């Protein structure tokens, strides 16, 4: 047993050493990323929000360098031997590129920043997979399957390792009362998932000249694809065809949900087609699937495009619709390629997907540029319909606008405020806010459904060293927690206090008679509106005093969180813990 454990440990060390020798830059970047995240994990309470976000953006830039380093390493493996100067220039350019990306393209965590970041990551990892096999090298699908299974095994081992280390830490903490910080558990996960797992995975990547043969195809994956996923896709296709027949009979075109259902189904389908393509000659069932399934799915994709066209015609193009449309076109192109080409070069699929991902987030044809242009045209069309454009600006309409057009204008303004800038919306005056709506358009701003888009999350809490409070000469005290429910606290004397979540009313009753009422969200809004970006505050900063005839009430919030509409400034309290002190005068 000891020999076996020693052998396993030696194998593990050999793998980690191998990945470090082959991909040193990648391991270094992964280690730096984890180090920054560990630092943020421990120092978060001692930093301002802007400082914490700056470090998180640094970690994102470092993480983006991981696929870049992988691409450079695999590319130089094809150039034998690579020149030292070429490698030095490549990695110097990488460092400079990451620094510039951090400065110009990682300024926040908004939709544009995050979708661009995700798309570039996807594109770079795809490039990493096809560099060794581009353009005419065979068995690319098997190489990807090898990467996929190695990745799965690496993170399965990592999960087991994390659970084991966490269990050991918990046991030591419980037995010896060490009061270990909970942050250590997250540190362990970061190290295991961010350093160990990538290093273990990279050790199993085939060498450049190493061939991956058909007999490698994992039996478990083969069963999953051939006898579970493929029959499910056929059954799902039948359901969609029945729905398609219903549309033809009733002549009621589908809503936007159908586009997403068909898109995900078609995306999974082309992935399955990609994985099973190399065994089409060895298995008759796979051969039939590869030959006929692309023809089966094309009419369903046509239905998806019709549904998307209806939505775009009604509401214009947004980033979400652009991404759905771009992915749908790529999937359709992939299926048409399988239909027309007898011997498919599967490496063209990830190459084209990487190209689509990059084009979708860069340049004037990107999702952002096209969406801004589409919504501006929509806005201009409504304004022109009511003759509201004069000398390049907006004039108040002579009559009342239709309710639908009011909602449309508010939705367009909310879209630009949420995802871009109001400066990008043509005809709006400089410095426009929601308070100017009625003056400029003749109607109030319609908030619509209050989603997380267009809102900033806020959270404030009292510093730990502020536990000693001066209660003065108050007569009564109550401790309240508001988490989406109403509450009642009965005092020993004639007083009782209650909170009604639906209306936000905080009440004080004396012998059953109401003597005080306040709207707690309004108090929270007034209190939080004056606070800065620091989340850890003093007791004075977290206090609010209200005086009424014969009554003084002091609120001391231990913590409070919620959402703030970035356009109107309106606050919505989500939850709060607070003390309330009452004095009868």
XYZ file of C-alpha atoms in Angstrom:
585
model
C 0.000 0.000 0.000
C 2.817 2.380 0.914
C 4.565 1.599 -2.376
C 1.350 2.293 -4.303
C 0.810 5.639 -2.545
C 4.432 6.593 -3.163
C 4.039 5.675 -6.844
C 0.877 7.767 -7.160
C 2.560 10.708 -5.465
C 5.591 10.364 -7.732
C 3.322 10.264 -10.805
C 1.517 13.373 -9.604
C 4.769 15.246 -9.071
C 6.005 14.142 -12.483
C 2.849 15.486 -14.117
C 3.033 18.810 -12.333
C 6.729 19.134 -13.183
C 6.003 18.268 -16.814
C 3.309 20.934 -17.160
C 5.567 23.512 -15.510
C 8.384 22.762 -17.963
C 6.122 22.780 -21.002
C 3.818 25.690 -20.073
C 5.751 27.782 -17.502
C 4.197 31.108 -18.527
C 0.680 29.685 -18.205
C 1.349 28.322 -14.704
C 2.910 31.634 -13.654
C -0.126 33.586 -14.870
C -2.486 31.174 -13.110
C -0.476 31.549 -9.891
C -0.528 35.351 -10.136
C -4.292 35.322 -10.745
C -4.902 33.147 -7.701
C -2.546 35.264 -5.579
C -4.485 38.440 -6.380
C -7.815 36.743 -5.598
C -6.481 35.384 -2.292
C -5.304 38.879 -1.359
C -8.720 40.341 -2.195
C -10.394 37.569 -0.204
C -8.490 38.504 2.955
C -8.288 42.277 2.531
C -11.771 42.952 1.150
C -13.056 44.436 4.403
C -10.106 46.841 4.595
C -10.409 48.235 1.065
C -12.808 50.608 -0.599
C -15.109 49.264 -3.286
C -12.993 50.887 -6.015
C -9.787 49.306 -4.670
C -11.361 45.843 -4.501
C -12.789 46.195 -8.005
C -9.414 47.358 -9.353
C -7.739 44.199 -8.033
C -10.537 42.025 -9.395
C -10.000 43.605 -12.803
C -6.261 42.905 -12.475
C -7.074 39.237 -11.846
C -9.315 39.226 -14.934
C -6.506 40.649 -17.074
C -4.085 38.027 -15.732
C -6.638 35.276 -16.370
C -7.037 36.488 -19.956
C -3.307 36.007 -20.353
C -3.641 32.269 -19.618
C -5.159 31.301 -23.012
C -2.830 33.774 -24.741
C 0.184 32.025 -23.191
C -1.243 28.627 -24.152
C -1.654 29.758 -27.754
C 1.911 31.068 -27.897
C 3.329 27.864 -26.380
C 1.448 25.550 -28.760
C 2.313 27.757 -31.731
C 6.033 27.684 -30.944
C 5.857 23.890 -30.604
C 5.001 23.833 -34.319
C 8.064 25.984 -35.053
C 11.054 23.780 -34.364
C 13.193 25.161 -32.918
C 11.653 28.550 -32.026
C 13.992 31.523 -31.927
C 14.644 33.057 -28.514
C 14.049 36.542 -29.879
C 10.669 35.517 -31.302
C 9.578 34.099 -27.951
C 10.806 37.174 -26.098
C 8.912 39.483 -28.454
C 5.773 37.354 -28.217
C 5.651 37.371 -24.420
C 6.651 41.033 -24.197
C 3.795 41.822 -26.549
C 1.479 39.721 -24.379
C 2.371 41.663 -21.235
C 1.927 44.980 -23.036
C -1.348 43.820 -24.571
C -2.765 42.718 -21.215
C -1.778 46.045 -19.649
C -3.485 47.982 -22.447
C -6.557 45.749 -22.244
C -6.775 46.419 -18.501
C -6.507 50.181 -19.015
C -8.900 50.579 -21.940
C -11.276 47.604 -21.884
C -11.561 46.529 -18.231
C -12.849 49.740 -16.703
C -15.910 48.209 -15.018
C -18.044 45.080 -14.750
C -20.869 46.233 -17.008
C -22.443 44.236 -19.821
C -20.176 45.483 -22.616
C -17.000 44.811 -20.639
C -18.037 41.348 -19.476
C -19.442 40.055 -22.775
C -16.345 41.243 -24.634
C -14.130 39.575 -22.028
C -16.043 36.279 -22.224
C -16.078 36.288 -26.034
C -12.324 36.889 -26.257
C -11.670 34.113 -23.736
C -13.832 31.706 -25.733
C -12.048 32.674 -28.957
C -8.573 32.277 -27.438
C -9.301 28.857 -25.921
C -10.715 27.713 -29.270
C -7.549 28.940 -30.998
C -5.497 26.981 -28.458
C -7.323 23.761 -29.392
C -6.907 24.007 -33.160
C -3.354 25.405 -33.447
C -1.760 21.907 -33.387
C -4.225 20.535 -35.988
C -4.833 23.433 -38.353
C -5.407 23.014 -41.251
C -5.336 19.499 -42.775
C -4.215 17.294 -39.913
C -6.627 14.422 -39.206
C -8.370 13.368 -35.967
C -8.873 16.865 -34.583
C -12.153 15.710 -33.004
C -10.335 12.994 -31.058
C -7.759 15.529 -29.895
C -10.558 17.750 -28.549
C -12.152 14.731 -26.851
C -8.769 14.034 -25.235
C -8.644 17.636 -23.979
C -12.242 17.449 -22.784
C -11.789 14.224 -20.813
C -8.468 15.386 -19.348
C -10.098 18.634 -18.235
C -12.983 16.736 -16.632
C -10.648 14.333 -14.820
C -8.402 17.179 -13.617
C -11.289 19.052 -12.033
C -12.834 15.873 -10.649
C -9.545 15.159 -8.863
C -9.404 18.792 -7.782
C -12.888 18.626 -6.277
C -11.931 15.507 -4.314
C -8.678 17.144 -3.193
C -10.516 20.280 -2.075
C -13.116 18.296 -0.126
C -10.368 16.314 1.567
C -8.340 19.385 2.531
C -11.457 21.234 3.676
C -12.497 18.255 5.805
C -9.037 18.123 7.387
C -9.101 21.851 8.123
C -12.584 21.612 9.608
C -11.587 18.650 11.788
C -8.468 20.378 13.108
C -10.463 23.526 13.763
C -13.215 21.639 15.597
C -10.896 19.450 17.688
C -8.369 22.079 18.701
C -10.650 25.168 18.731
C -8.281 27.140 16.503
C -11.001 29.481 15.208
C -9.798 29.114 11.634
C -11.125 31.829 9.349
C -13.743 30.726 6.835
C -11.739 32.573 4.206
C -9.151 29.786 4.301
C -11.645 27.409 2.709
C -12.011 29.757 -0.249
C -8.215 30.115 -0.392
C -7.882 26.339 -0.655
C -10.439 26.207 -3.447
C -8.674 28.986 -5.349
C -5.310 27.231 -5.115
C -6.714 23.813 -6.025
C -8.969 24.998 -8.867
C -6.720 27.801 -10.089
C -3.249 26.231 -9.888
C -3.377 22.474 -9.245
C -6.179 21.676 -11.722
C -4.695 23.622 -14.663
C -1.247 22.148 -14.009
C -2.655 18.615 -13.861
C -4.709 19.196 -17.018
C -1.807 20.661 -18.999
C 0.343 17.617 -18.218
C -2.083 15.414 -20.184
C -2.135 17.530 -23.348
C -0.650 15.449 -26.182
C 2.684 16.565 -27.560
C 2.638 18.288 -30.937
C 3.640 15.199 -32.955
C 1.726 12.750 -30.772
C -1.216 11.172 -32.610
C -4.595 10.500 -31.003
C -6.137 7.375 -32.530
C -9.745 6.221 -32.801
C -9.303 3.501 -30.180
C -8.791 6.262 -27.594
C -12.495 7.254 -27.737
C -13.680 6.820 -24.099
C -16.398 4.173 -23.748
C -18.353 6.230 -21.215
C -18.458 9.223 -23.548
C -19.357 6.963 -26.469
C -22.342 5.528 -24.605
C -23.403 9.008 -23.492
C -23.300 10.382 -27.030
C -24.670 7.437 -29.029
C -27.311 6.022 -26.718
C -28.424 8.960 -24.597
C -27.798 12.327 -26.250
C -28.471 11.353 -29.862
C -31.864 9.703 -29.121
C -32.793 12.692 -26.933
C -31.985 15.068 -29.792
C -34.203 13.057 -32.146
C -37.046 13.124 -29.598
C -36.582 16.856 -29.022
C -36.676 17.396 -32.780
C -39.999 15.557 -32.951
C -41.442 17.851 -30.261
C -40.298 20.943 -32.147
C -41.769 19.615 -35.392
C -45.130 19.089 -33.684
C -44.940 22.667 -32.431
C -43.964 23.809 -35.924
C -47.067 22.061 -37.317
C -49.197 23.868 -34.727
C -47.772 27.215 -35.888
C -48.596 26.411 -39.520
C -52.161 25.395 -38.620
C -52.940 28.269 -36.227
C -50.794 30.829 -38.087
C -49.636 32.239 -34.768
C -45.902 32.808 -34.911
C -43.834 31.913 -31.828
C -42.544 34.330 -29.213
C -38.928 35.004 -28.287
C -38.615 31.940 -26.054
C -38.682 29.594 -29.055
C -35.514 31.198 -30.437
C -33.562 30.344 -27.294
C -34.963 26.792 -27.115
C -34.056 26.039 -30.734
C -30.678 27.768 -30.429
C -29.483 25.754 -27.440
C -30.836 22.549 -28.959
C -29.066 23.230 -32.266
C -25.822 24.272 -30.541
C -25.733 21.043 -28.508
C -26.620 19.113 -31.671
C -23.666 20.433 -33.651
C -21.343 19.669 -30.719
C -22.622 16.081 -30.673
C -22.176 15.922 -34.449
C -18.616 17.182 -34.010
C -17.733 14.551 -31.395
C -19.211 11.524 -33.211
C -18.085 12.423 -36.735
C -14.908 10.310 -36.643
C -16.815 7.102 -35.781
C -19.449 7.463 -38.519
C -17.883 4.638 -40.562
C -17.432 2.326 -37.595
C -21.034 2.638 -36.366
C -24.092 2.490 -38.644
C -26.296 4.465 -36.215
C -23.772 7.310 -36.167
C -23.493 7.201 -39.958
C -27.260 7.648 -40.327
C -27.280 10.447 -37.748
C -24.409 12.334 -39.407
C -26.011 12.020 -42.839
C -29.622 12.941 -42.073
C -29.714 14.992 -38.880
C -28.398 18.248 -40.478
C -31.264 18.032 -42.990
C -33.725 17.411 -40.167
C -32.720 20.489 -38.203
C -32.632 23.114 -40.989
C -36.443 23.734 -41.031
C -36.377 24.202 -37.244
C -33.601 26.746 -37.584
C -35.703 28.547 -40.191
C -38.527 28.731 -37.634
C -36.063 30.184 -35.131
C -34.976 32.901 -37.563
C -38.605 33.819 -38.296
C -39.251 34.161 -34.554
C -36.140 36.302 -34.149
C -37.120 38.445 -37.122
C -40.491 39.202 -35.542
C -38.815 40.314 -32.304
C -36.196 42.408 -34.082
C -38.808 44.069 -36.285
C -40.861 44.972 -33.202
C -38.136 45.974 -30.731
C -34.956 46.441 -32.738
C -31.600 44.760 -32.223
C -30.063 44.484 -28.767
C -26.869 42.731 -27.733
C -28.759 39.613 -26.636
C -30.593 39.356 -29.960
C -27.358 40.008 -31.855
C -25.544 37.199 -30.018
C -28.462 34.816 -30.560
C -28.590 35.731 -34.256
C -24.809 35.390 -34.713
C -24.743 32.011 -32.949
C -27.754 30.858 -34.952
C -26.066 31.808 -38.231
C -22.885 29.988 -37.187
C -24.820 26.841 -36.244
C -26.783 26.970 -39.507
C -23.568 27.395 -41.483
C -22.094 24.386 -39.677
C -25.048 22.156 -40.547
C -25.088 23.324 -44.180
C -21.348 22.575 -44.373
C -22.030 19.025 -43.125
C -24.773 18.631 -45.729
C -22.689 19.818 -48.680
C -19.261 18.406 -47.815
C -18.637 14.674 -47.993
C -15.460 14.758 -45.896
C -15.793 17.506 -43.319
C -12.748 19.274 -41.881
C -14.019 19.681 -38.341
C -11.289 22.150 -37.405
C -13.143 24.749 -39.490
C -15.967 24.763 -36.923
C -13.899 26.134 -33.987
C -11.971 28.404 -36.357
C -15.192 29.977 -37.607
C -16.681 30.144 -34.087
C -13.580 31.935 -32.782
C -13.834 34.388 -35.678
C -17.540 35.010 -34.978
C -16.803 35.551 -31.264
C -14.127 38.161 -32.004
C -16.128 39.975 -34.686
C -19.203 40.085 -32.432
C -17.416 42.186 -29.801
C -14.992 44.305 -31.840
C -15.359 46.924 -34.540
C -18.331 48.913 -35.843
C -20.115 45.660 -36.805
C -20.009 44.437 -33.202
C -23.091 43.715 -31.136
C -22.631 47.025 -29.339
C -22.343 49.206 -32.454
C -25.227 47.536 -34.301
C -27.454 47.593 -31.197
C -26.825 51.292 -30.555
C -27.589 52.076 -34.191
C -30.785 49.989 -34.167
C -32.139 51.500 -30.955
C -31.280 55.013 -32.154
C -33.282 54.401 -35.325
C -36.174 53.103 -33.263
C -36.032 56.193 -31.060
C -35.824 58.519 -34.060
C -38.802 56.834 -35.747
C -41.045 57.474 -32.726
C -39.892 61.093 -32.418
C -40.494 61.742 -36.102
C -43.955 60.189 -35.886
C -44.941 62.880 -33.359
C -42.926 65.656 -35.045
C -40.687 66.041 -31.973
C -37.363 66.774 -33.732
C -36.358 70.413 -34.260
C -32.854 71.663 -35.138
C -31.192 68.447 -34.006
C -32.981 68.412 -30.642
C -36.226 67.235 -29.055
C -39.279 69.446 -28.629
C -42.277 68.646 -26.456
C -45.070 67.014 -28.487
C -48.198 68.999 -29.290
C -50.450 66.177 -28.150
C -50.315 63.112 -25.945
C -48.288 60.091 -27.048
C -49.785 56.614 -27.234
C -49.123 54.525 -24.123
C -47.152 51.987 -26.159
C -44.875 54.723 -27.540
C -44.354 56.116 -24.033
C -43.236 52.692 -22.872
C -40.998 52.344 -25.932
C -39.252 55.671 -25.325
C -38.722 54.845 -21.644
C -37.422 51.383 -22.575
C -34.935 52.822 -25.082
C -33.679 55.377 -22.553
C -33.412 52.644 -19.927
C -31.499 50.449 -22.390
C -28.874 53.125 -23.129
C -28.548 54.015 -19.452
C -28.172 50.354 -18.460
C -25.775 49.125 -21.125
C -24.111 52.151 -22.709
C -24.460 55.883 -22.044
C -27.229 58.397 -22.562
C -24.683 60.369 -24.590
C -24.980 57.624 -27.244
C -28.699 58.307 -27.693
C -29.211 60.937 -30.384
C -31.243 64.100 -29.794
C -31.115 63.892 -25.978
C -29.825 67.111 -24.392
C -26.592 67.006 -22.419
C -27.062 66.128 -18.751
C -30.459 64.493 -19.306
C -31.926 62.605 -16.299
C -35.218 60.907 -15.495
C -36.415 64.099 -13.784
C -36.359 65.829 -17.198
C -38.728 63.334 -18.825
C -41.988 65.210 -18.330
C -40.441 68.546 -19.269
C -38.894 67.148 -22.458
C -41.308 64.422 -23.553
C -44.536 65.412 -21.842
C -44.821 62.260 -19.701
C -43.079 60.698 -16.704
C -40.328 58.122 -16.970
C -41.704 54.565 -16.951
C -39.482 52.426 -14.755
C -40.923 49.213 -16.158
C -39.963 45.956 -14.525
C -37.109 46.706 -12.140
C -34.438 44.219 -13.045
C -30.800 44.175 -12.082
C -29.934 45.871 -15.387
C -29.610 49.599 -14.893
C -29.212 49.199 -11.153
C -26.243 49.379 -8.837
C -26.119 47.061 -5.843
C -25.338 48.722 -2.521
C -24.362 47.225 0.816
C -23.384 49.077 3.989
C -22.551 47.674 7.385
C -21.436 48.984 10.738
C -17.763 48.514 11.568
C -16.983 45.733 14.044
C -15.430 48.173 16.512
C -18.689 50.168 16.684
C -20.533 47.697 18.918
C -20.639 50.034 21.945
C -23.585 52.408 21.465
C -24.626 55.418 23.527
C -28.340 54.799 24.171
C -28.822 58.082 26.060
C -32.140 58.287 27.890
C -34.243 56.180 25.538
C -36.990 54.123 27.182
C -37.364 51.153 24.833
C -35.177 49.076 22.554
C -35.929 46.500 19.820
C -33.737 44.444 17.485
C -35.188 44.011 13.983
C -34.249 41.954 10.922
C -35.995 42.631 7.623
C -35.528 39.881 5.032
C -38.631 39.927 2.864
C -41.078 39.317 5.691
C -43.200 41.211 8.160
C -42.394 41.234 11.873
C -43.768 42.079 15.296
C -41.956 42.747 18.573
C -44.020 42.970 21.760
C -42.559 44.945 24.653
C -42.926 44.075 28.328
C -44.864 47.291 28.859
C -47.615 48.932 26.869
C -45.515 49.381 23.701
C -45.127 47.103 20.673
C -43.519 47.661 17.274
C -44.322 46.070 13.926
C -43.071 46.087 10.353
C -45.216 45.309 7.294
C -42.959 44.250 4.427
C -45.495 44.782 1.618
C -45.986 48.479 2.393
C -42.676 49.121 4.162
C -44.537 50.574 7.165
C -42.788 50.554 10.540
C -45.291 51.186 13.348
C -45.194 51.807 17.085
C -48.319 50.974 19.042
C -49.192 51.972 22.583
C -51.809 49.802 24.232
C -52.912 48.713 20.787
C -53.232 52.261 19.416
C -50.926 53.436 16.639
C -48.794 56.390 17.759
C -46.059 56.353 15.095
C -45.741 55.285 11.452
C -42.743 55.590 9.136
C -41.910 54.131 5.728
C -38.679 52.230 6.364
C -37.523 52.119 2.687
C -37.815 55.929 2.597
C -35.632 56.165 5.704
C -33.132 53.765 4.129
C -33.156 55.800 0.911
C -32.517 59.063 2.747
C -29.758 57.489 4.833
C -27.976 55.661 1.989
C -28.302 58.520 -0.468
C -25.830 60.574 1.557
C -23.233 57.807 1.988
C -20.054 57.443 -0.065
C -18.587 54.290 -1.607
C -17.107 52.947 1.649
C -19.094 49.939 2.814
C -17.827 49.834 6.416
C -19.205 52.799 8.353
C -19.424 54.228 11.849
C -22.488 53.996 14.067
C -23.210 57.697 13.503
C -23.161 57.229 9.730
C -25.516 54.267 10.040
C -27.986 56.106 12.312
C -31.190 57.982 11.546
C -33.199 59.960 14.123
C -36.878 60.804 13.740
C -38.747 63.103 16.107
C -42.514 63.394 16.338
C -44.796 65.039 18.868
C -44.357 63.156 22.135
C -41.936 60.672 20.594
C -38.284 60.236 19.566
C -37.141 57.267 17.475
C -33.515 56.371 16.708
C -32.672 53.791 14.026
C -29.181 52.279 14.081
C -28.598 50.005 11.091
C -26.183 47.123 11.556
C -26.310 46.414 7.835
C -28.480 47.367 4.889
C -28.472 46.379 1.244
C -30.522 46.837 -1.912
C -30.530 48.312 -5.403
C -30.255 51.817 -6.789
C -31.640 52.779 -10.195
C -28.751 54.495 -11.970
C -31.050 56.720 -14.043
C -33.697 57.894 -11.583
C -31.655 57.497 -8.391
C -34.517 55.589 -6.772
C -33.460 53.099 -4.076
C -35.039 49.767 -3.282
C -34.154 48.259 0.097
C -33.782 44.500 -0.058
C -32.930 43.619 3.535
C -31.660 45.219 6.728
C -30.695 44.500 10.334
C -31.213 47.397 12.703
C -31.787 48.516 16.278
C -34.617 50.872 17.117
C -34.556 53.039 20.270
C -37.771 54.714 21.434
C -38.241 57.599 23.857
C -41.621 58.871 25.023
C -41.595 62.620 25.744
